[in-house]
Structure formats: C-alpha cells, structure tokens
C-alpha positions as a LaTeX table, in Angstrom:
\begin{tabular}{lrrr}
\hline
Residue & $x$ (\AA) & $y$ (\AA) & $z$ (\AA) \\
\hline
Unk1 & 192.76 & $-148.28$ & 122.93 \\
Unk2 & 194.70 & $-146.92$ & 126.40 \\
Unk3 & 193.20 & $-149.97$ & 127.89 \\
Unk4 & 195.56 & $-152.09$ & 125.29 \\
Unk5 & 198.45 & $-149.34$ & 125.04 \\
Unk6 & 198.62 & $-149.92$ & 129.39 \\
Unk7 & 199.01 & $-153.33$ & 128.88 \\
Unk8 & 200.79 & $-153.74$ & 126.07 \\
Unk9 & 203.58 & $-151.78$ & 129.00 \\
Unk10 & 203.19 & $-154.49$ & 131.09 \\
Unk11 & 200.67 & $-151.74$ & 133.08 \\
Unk12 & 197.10 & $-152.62$ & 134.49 \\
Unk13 & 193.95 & $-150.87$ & 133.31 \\
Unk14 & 193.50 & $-148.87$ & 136.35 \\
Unk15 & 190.91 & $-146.64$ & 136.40 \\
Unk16 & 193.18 & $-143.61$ & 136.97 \\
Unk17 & 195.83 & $-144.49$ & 134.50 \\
Unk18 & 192.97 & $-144.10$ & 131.91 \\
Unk19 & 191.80 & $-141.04$ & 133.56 \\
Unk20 & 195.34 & $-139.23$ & 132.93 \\
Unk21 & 196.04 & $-140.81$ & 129.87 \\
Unk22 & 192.39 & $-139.06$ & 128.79 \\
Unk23 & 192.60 & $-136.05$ & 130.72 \\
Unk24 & 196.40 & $-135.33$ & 128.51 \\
Unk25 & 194.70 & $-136.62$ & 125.62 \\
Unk26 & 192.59 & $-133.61$ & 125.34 \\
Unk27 & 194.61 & $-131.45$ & 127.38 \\
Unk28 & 197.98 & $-131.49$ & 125.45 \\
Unk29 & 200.46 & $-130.31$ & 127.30 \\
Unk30 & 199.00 & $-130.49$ & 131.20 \\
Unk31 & 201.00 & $-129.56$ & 134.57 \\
Unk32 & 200.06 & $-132.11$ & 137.91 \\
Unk33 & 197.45 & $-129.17$ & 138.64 \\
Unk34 & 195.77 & $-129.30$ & 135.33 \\
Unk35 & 195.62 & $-133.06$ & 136.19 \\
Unk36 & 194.58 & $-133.31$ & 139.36 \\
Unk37 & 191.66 & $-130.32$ & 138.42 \\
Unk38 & 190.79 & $-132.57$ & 136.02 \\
Unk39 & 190.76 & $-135.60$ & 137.80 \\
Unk40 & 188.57 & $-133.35$ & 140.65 \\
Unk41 & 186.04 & $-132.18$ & 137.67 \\
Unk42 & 185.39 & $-135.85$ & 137.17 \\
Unk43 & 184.69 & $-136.57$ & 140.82 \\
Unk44 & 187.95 & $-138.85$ & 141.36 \\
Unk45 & 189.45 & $-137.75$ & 143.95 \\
Unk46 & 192.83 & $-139.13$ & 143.87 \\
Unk47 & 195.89 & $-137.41$ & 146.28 \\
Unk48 & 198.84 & $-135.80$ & 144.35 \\
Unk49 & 201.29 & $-138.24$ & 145.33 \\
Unk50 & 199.00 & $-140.77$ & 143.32 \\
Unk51 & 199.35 & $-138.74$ & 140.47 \\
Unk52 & 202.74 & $-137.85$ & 140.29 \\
Unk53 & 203.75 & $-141.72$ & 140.47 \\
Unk54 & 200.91 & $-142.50$ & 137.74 \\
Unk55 & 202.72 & $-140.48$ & 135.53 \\
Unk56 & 206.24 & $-141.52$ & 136.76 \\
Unk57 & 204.83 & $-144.75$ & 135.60 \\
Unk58 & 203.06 & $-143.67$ & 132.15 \\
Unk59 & 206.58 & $-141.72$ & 131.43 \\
Unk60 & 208.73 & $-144.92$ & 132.22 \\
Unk61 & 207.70 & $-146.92$ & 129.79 \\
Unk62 & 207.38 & $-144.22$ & 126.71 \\
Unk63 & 203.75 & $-143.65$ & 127.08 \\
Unk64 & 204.33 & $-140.11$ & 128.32 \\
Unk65 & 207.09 & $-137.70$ & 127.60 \\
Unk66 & 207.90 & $-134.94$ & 129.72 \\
Unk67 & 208.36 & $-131.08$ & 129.16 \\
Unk68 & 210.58 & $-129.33$ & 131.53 \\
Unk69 & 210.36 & $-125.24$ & 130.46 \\
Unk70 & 212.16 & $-123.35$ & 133.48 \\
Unk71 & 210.58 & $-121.58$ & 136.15 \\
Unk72 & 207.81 & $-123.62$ & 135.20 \\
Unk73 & 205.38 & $-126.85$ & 136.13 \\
Unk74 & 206.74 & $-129.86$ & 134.20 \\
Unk75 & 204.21 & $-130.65$ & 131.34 \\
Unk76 & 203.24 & $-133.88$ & 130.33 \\
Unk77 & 202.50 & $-135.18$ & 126.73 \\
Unk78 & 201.54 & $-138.38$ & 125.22 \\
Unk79 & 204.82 & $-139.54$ & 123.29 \\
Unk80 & 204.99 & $-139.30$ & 119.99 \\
Unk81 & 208.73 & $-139.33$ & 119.29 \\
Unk82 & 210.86 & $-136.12$ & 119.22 \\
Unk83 & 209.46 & $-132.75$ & 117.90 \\
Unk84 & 209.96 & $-128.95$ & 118.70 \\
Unk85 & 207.53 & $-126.91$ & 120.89 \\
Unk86 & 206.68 & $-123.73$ & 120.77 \\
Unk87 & 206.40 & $-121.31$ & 124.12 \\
Unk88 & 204.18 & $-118.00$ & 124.25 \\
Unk89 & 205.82 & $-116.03$ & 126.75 \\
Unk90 & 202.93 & $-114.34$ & 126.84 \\
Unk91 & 200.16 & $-116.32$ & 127.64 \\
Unk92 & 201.90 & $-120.00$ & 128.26 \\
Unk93 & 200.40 & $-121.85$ & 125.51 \\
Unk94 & 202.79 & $-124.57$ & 124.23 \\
Unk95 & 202.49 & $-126.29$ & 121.45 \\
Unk96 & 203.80 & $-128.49$ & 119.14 \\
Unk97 & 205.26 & $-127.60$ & 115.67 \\
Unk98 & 205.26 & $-130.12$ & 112.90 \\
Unk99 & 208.80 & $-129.98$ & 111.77 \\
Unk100 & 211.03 & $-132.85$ & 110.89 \\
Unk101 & 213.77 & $-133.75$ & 113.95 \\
Unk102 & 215.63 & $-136.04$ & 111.49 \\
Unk103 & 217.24 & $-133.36$ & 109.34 \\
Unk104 & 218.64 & $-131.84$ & 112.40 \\
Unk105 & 219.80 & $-134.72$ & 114.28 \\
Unk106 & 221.91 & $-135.82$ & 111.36 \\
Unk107 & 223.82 & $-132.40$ & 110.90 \\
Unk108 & 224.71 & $-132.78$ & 114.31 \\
Unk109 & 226.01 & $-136.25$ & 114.07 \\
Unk110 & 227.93 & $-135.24$ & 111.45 \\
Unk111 & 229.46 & $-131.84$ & 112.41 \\
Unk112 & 230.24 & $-133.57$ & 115.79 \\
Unk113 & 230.39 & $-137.13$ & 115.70 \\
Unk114 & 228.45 & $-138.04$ & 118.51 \\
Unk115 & 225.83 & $-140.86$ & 119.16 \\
Unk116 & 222.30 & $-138.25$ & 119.50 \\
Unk117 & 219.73 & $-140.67$ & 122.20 \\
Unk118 & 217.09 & $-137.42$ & 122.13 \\
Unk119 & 216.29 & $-134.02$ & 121.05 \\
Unk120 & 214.90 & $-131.71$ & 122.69 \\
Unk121 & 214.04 & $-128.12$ & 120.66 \\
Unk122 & 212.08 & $-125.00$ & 122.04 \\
Unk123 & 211.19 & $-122.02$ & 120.48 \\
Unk124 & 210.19 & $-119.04$ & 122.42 \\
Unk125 & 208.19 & $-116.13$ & 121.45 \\
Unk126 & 204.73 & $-114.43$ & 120.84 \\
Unk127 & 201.65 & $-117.32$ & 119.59 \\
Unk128 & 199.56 & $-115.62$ & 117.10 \\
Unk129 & 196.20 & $-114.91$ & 119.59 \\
Unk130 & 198.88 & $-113.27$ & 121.76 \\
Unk131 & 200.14 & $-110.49$ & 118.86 \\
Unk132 & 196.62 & $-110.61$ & 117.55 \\
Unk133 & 195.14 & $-109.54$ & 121.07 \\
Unk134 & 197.93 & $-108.47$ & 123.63 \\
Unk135 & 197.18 & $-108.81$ & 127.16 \\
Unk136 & 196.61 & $-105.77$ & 129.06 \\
Unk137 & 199.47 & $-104.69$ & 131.97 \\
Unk138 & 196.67 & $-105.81$ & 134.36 \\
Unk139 & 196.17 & $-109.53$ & 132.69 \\
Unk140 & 200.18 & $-109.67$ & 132.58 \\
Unk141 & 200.27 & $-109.31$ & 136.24 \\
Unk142 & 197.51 & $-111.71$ & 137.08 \\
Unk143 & 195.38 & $-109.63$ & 138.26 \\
\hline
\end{tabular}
C-alpha cells in the first residue's frame, strides 16, 4: 500500500521512505528522534540529515502533515486532511480528536470573508491517564 501511495507521488519505493512512512504509521505523532530511534531499533542506520529530507519529501507532496506545538520537536503525521489535536501538558501525548473542521471553516468564511487554504486547531490541557494518575514533582522534572 505505501509502496503504491510513494509512487502514486511521483516518489520511489525506497527502503527508508517505507521505513518512516511505517515507523509514523504506528507511532502517530513522532518527532525526528522518535524516527531515527526507530529507524536504529530496526538496524537501519540512516544519518539525520537523511531523515529530515525523507520527510521534507513525504510532507511535500501531502503524504505527511506536520505539527509544529512551540517549544517543542515538530511532529509528523500521515495526512488525513484537517482535524484538531489535543496536547497534555502534562505528559506530551497528542492526539487527534474526531471533530468535524467543516462547520468551523465555514463560520469563518462567513463572519470574515476570506478564502480559508488550512486549519490548524489545538487544544491544550490535562489527557485523561494524566488526571487519572498525576505525575509526581519528581516525574515532572525528569528526573
């Protein structure tokens, strides 16, 4: 399936396009260093620069969208058109939420007239482990 998605892009099958393109699929939302662990765990060894223009690459033609939180790693994400996230600003997790962008987009074109290209919509707050089991100071730190 990623070997047809790559070259449906006009991308060859390279053996560590598929790699990221796996390692996000089951990672989610995955810095470069969650990639290039990943990429490590499977015995690839492939430099950083490598895998920061793979996924210049992947996110160029739509296969990948980024996530830019600040202070933070940018995230990477297989695309699947615009949705919200949610941030834990306890323990990083993001995720997505299932909410519909189209309701939203159309307000806005209408209360202001202008031509929407994207949306981009974060929540921040506490994910459900996190209130259910709060870190201790210690585990806060990083200790």
């Amino acid at each position: 399936m990623d070997e047809a998605l790559l070259r449906a892009k006009g991308l060859k099958s390279t053996p560590q396009r598929l790699m990221a393109l796996k390692a996000i699929h089951e990672g989610g939302h995955i810095d470069i260093d969650q990639l290039h662990a990943s990429f490590n765990l499977s015995g690839m060894k492939v430099p950083i620069a490598t895998l920061y223009r793979i996924l210049g690459e992947l996110s160029s033609v739509g296969i990948l969208h980024t996530v830019t939180l600040s202070g933070q790693k940018t995230r990477y994400e297989i695309a699947k058109g615009d949705h919200p996230h949610f941030l834990c600003e306890q323990c990083g997790q993001l995720e997505d939420l299932n909410v519909a962008m189209n309701e939203i987009v159309t307000i806005a074109q209408h209360a202001c007239s202008h031509s929407t290209r994207s949306v981009s919509v974060m929540l921040h707050g506490v994910c459900h482990n996190c209130s259910t089991f709060p870190l201790s100071q210690s585990e806060k730190a990083g200790e």
